[in-house]
Amino acid sequence: LTIGPATRPHQTSRGGQNEIRQPGLHKSRSFNSAACALPCVSALYLYPFRWLTRAMQTRRSAAAYDSSSLWSLMLAHPRAVLVTLCLLMYLPGIATIPPLDRDESRFTQATKQMIETGDFIEIRFQEEPRNKKPVGIHWMQSITAGWLSSEPHNSIWAYRLPSLIAGILATLFVFGIGRKLFDDEEGLISAGLLASCVLLIGEAHIAKTDAVLLACVTGAQFLIADFFLAARQGAEQPRLRYSALLGLATGIGMLVKGPMILFFIGISVF
């Protein structure tokens, strides 16, 4: 992997394919995947970006738009503020930090072999089958690495982009949940805390599954919130498309890390 002039992982050839290895990090410890327990959602994926520049009024009259107040300006464009915060937290070091976890090297090597062989069904690490996780994360990494990096596809940042994007989406989904259940201020504060969480910052810098699973879980919870509010207020249930998007979020989550997402959705429902 090309990660900068200071430290470069070794590349060895085995079985006619390049292997991505990390120097001296064989015993590095993984960030805790408990990040997925944080409240977040998915499914709408690119839809939240439509709202980035759309000003909106908070439900609190005291926090109405006021050009003399920085907080009011932030409330006028909360999604733009959150995306900017995420980029400031997640972009630095994404191309220069070497593989932080031994699993990261294995994920990226397996994805690299998919791109080289054109086989996007069977997951292999060198000559050995690697079926510890579903294929979803490898498909996402294949898209970013295949489109944004040139052969031999050794740029580590291209494999990390799905995690970075997922961190941004999870933050936006948490804002949406807070806004639905409370108001804009609570949503902005909650999402800001998530975006600046050390655990999420670390996961957004790693080409693994946890950040993407977090986005899927928060996406599902964002949609569940509509059903919850409708039931509590005695209003009409959300349209069929909400159920379809909930199924999509669940399906993507299962493609990324198996049935684990069902546990978090179950906690949200019951």
Tab-separated table of C-alpha atoms in Angstrom, residues 148-239:
chain	number	residue	atom	x	y	z
A	148	LEU	CA	-10.144	6.141	-7.624
A	149	SER	CA	-6.757	4.414	-7.621
A	150	SER	CA	-4.627	3.197	-10.480
A	151	GLU	CA	-2.924	-0.158	-10.840
A	152	PRO	CA	-1.616	-1.916	-8.837
A	153	HIS	CA	-4.308	-0.431	-6.519
A	154	ASN	CA	-1.995	-0.044	-3.541
A	155	SER	CA	-3.260	3.305	-2.205
A	156	ILE	CA	-4.599	2.665	1.281
A	157	TRP	CA	-6.845	5.756	1.313
A	158	ALA	CA	-9.007	4.367	-1.496
A	159	TYR	CA	-9.888	1.328	0.610
A	160	ARG	CA	-10.720	3.525	3.602
A	161	LEU	CA	-13.226	5.760	1.822
A	162	PRO	CA	-16.282	3.559	2.562
A	163	SER	CA	-15.516	3.842	6.281
A	164	LEU	CA	-15.076	7.612	6.043
A	165	ILE	CA	-18.333	8.067	4.125
A	166	ALA	CA	-20.123	5.759	6.557
A	167	GLY	CA	-18.911	7.859	9.494
A	168	ILE	CA	-20.399	10.969	7.873
A	169	LEU	CA	-23.699	9.218	7.150
A	170	ALA	CA	-23.947	7.851	10.690
A	171	THR	CA	-23.477	11.380	12.026
A	172	LEU	CA	-26.229	12.743	9.765
A	173	PHE	CA	-28.575	9.933	10.721
A	174	VAL	CA	-28.045	10.597	14.430
A	175	PHE	CA	-28.876	14.250	13.802
A	176	GLY	CA	-32.064	13.137	12.055
A	177	ILE	CA	-33.024	10.907	14.979
A	178	GLY	CA	-32.437	13.697	17.503
A	179	ARG	CA	-34.400	16.158	15.402
A	180	LYS	CA	-37.355	13.786	15.075
A	181	LEU	CA	-37.525	12.826	18.752
A	182	PHE	CA	-36.527	16.197	20.255
A	183	ASP	CA	-35.496	19.223	18.193
A	184	ASP	CA	-32.671	20.612	16.081
A	185	GLU	CA	-30.490	21.615	19.006
A	186	GLU	CA	-30.513	18.168	20.629
A	187	GLY	CA	-29.947	16.577	17.237
A	188	LEU	CA	-26.976	18.816	16.454
A	189	ILE	CA	-25.372	18.279	19.858
A	190	SER	CA	-25.845	14.499	19.721
A	191	ALA	CA	-24.465	14.225	16.202
A	192	GLY	CA	-21.528	16.466	17.050
A	193	LEU	CA	-20.636	14.258	20.009
A	194	LEU	CA	-20.759	11.179	17.796
A	195	ALA	CA	-18.669	12.786	15.056
A	196	SER	CA	-15.949	13.749	17.537
A	197	CYS	CA	-15.982	10.399	19.347
A	198	VAL	CA	-12.447	8.949	19.401
A	199	LEU	CA	-13.779	5.487	18.616
A	200	LEU	CA	-15.594	6.641	15.465
A	201	ILE	CA	-12.621	8.746	14.379
A	202	GLY	CA	-10.487	5.613	14.587
A	203	GLU	CA	-12.994	3.452	12.712
A	204	ALA	CA	-13.350	6.061	9.962
A	205	HIS	CA	-9.590	5.705	9.366
A	206	ILE	CA	-9.703	1.894	9.044
A	207	ALA	CA	-10.728	-0.141	5.988
A	208	LYS	CA	-12.972	-2.502	7.953
A	209	THR	CA	-16.654	-3.173	8.562
A	210	ASP	CA	-17.516	-1.375	11.804
A	211	ALA	CA	-18.094	2.162	10.524
A	212	VAL	CA	-20.260	0.882	7.675
A	213	LEU	CA	-22.280	-1.276	10.057
A	214	LEU	CA	-22.734	1.769	12.291
A	215	ALA	CA	-24.199	3.715	9.351
A	216	CYS	CA	-26.573	0.837	8.574
A	217	VAL	CA	-27.759	0.556	12.178
A	218	THR	CA	-28.306	4.281	12.586
A	219	GLY	CA	-30.049	4.405	9.217
A	220	ALA	CA	-32.450	1.699	10.352
A	221	GLN	CA	-33.071	3.494	13.652
A	222	PHE	CA	-33.731	6.742	11.797
A	223	LEU	CA	-36.520	5.010	9.863
A	224	ILE	CA	-37.853	3.191	12.936
A	225	ALA	CA	-38.233	6.583	14.631
A	226	ASP	CA	-40.943	7.492	12.094
A	227	PHE	CA	-42.963	4.394	12.961
A	228	PHE	CA	-42.454	5.050	16.677
A	229	LEU	CA	-43.678	8.643	16.456
A	230	ALA	CA	-46.653	7.689	14.309
A	231	ALA	CA	-47.728	5.029	16.815
A	232	ARG	CA	-47.240	7.315	19.825
A	233	GLN	CA	-49.139	10.207	18.253
A	234	GLY	CA	-51.873	8.057	16.728
A	235	ALA	CA	-50.994	9.329	13.279
A	236	GLU	CA	-51.002	7.488	9.983
A	237	GLN	CA	-48.155	5.017	9.574
A	238	PRO	CA	-45.315	6.047	7.247
A	239	ARG	CA	-45.564	5.132	3.588
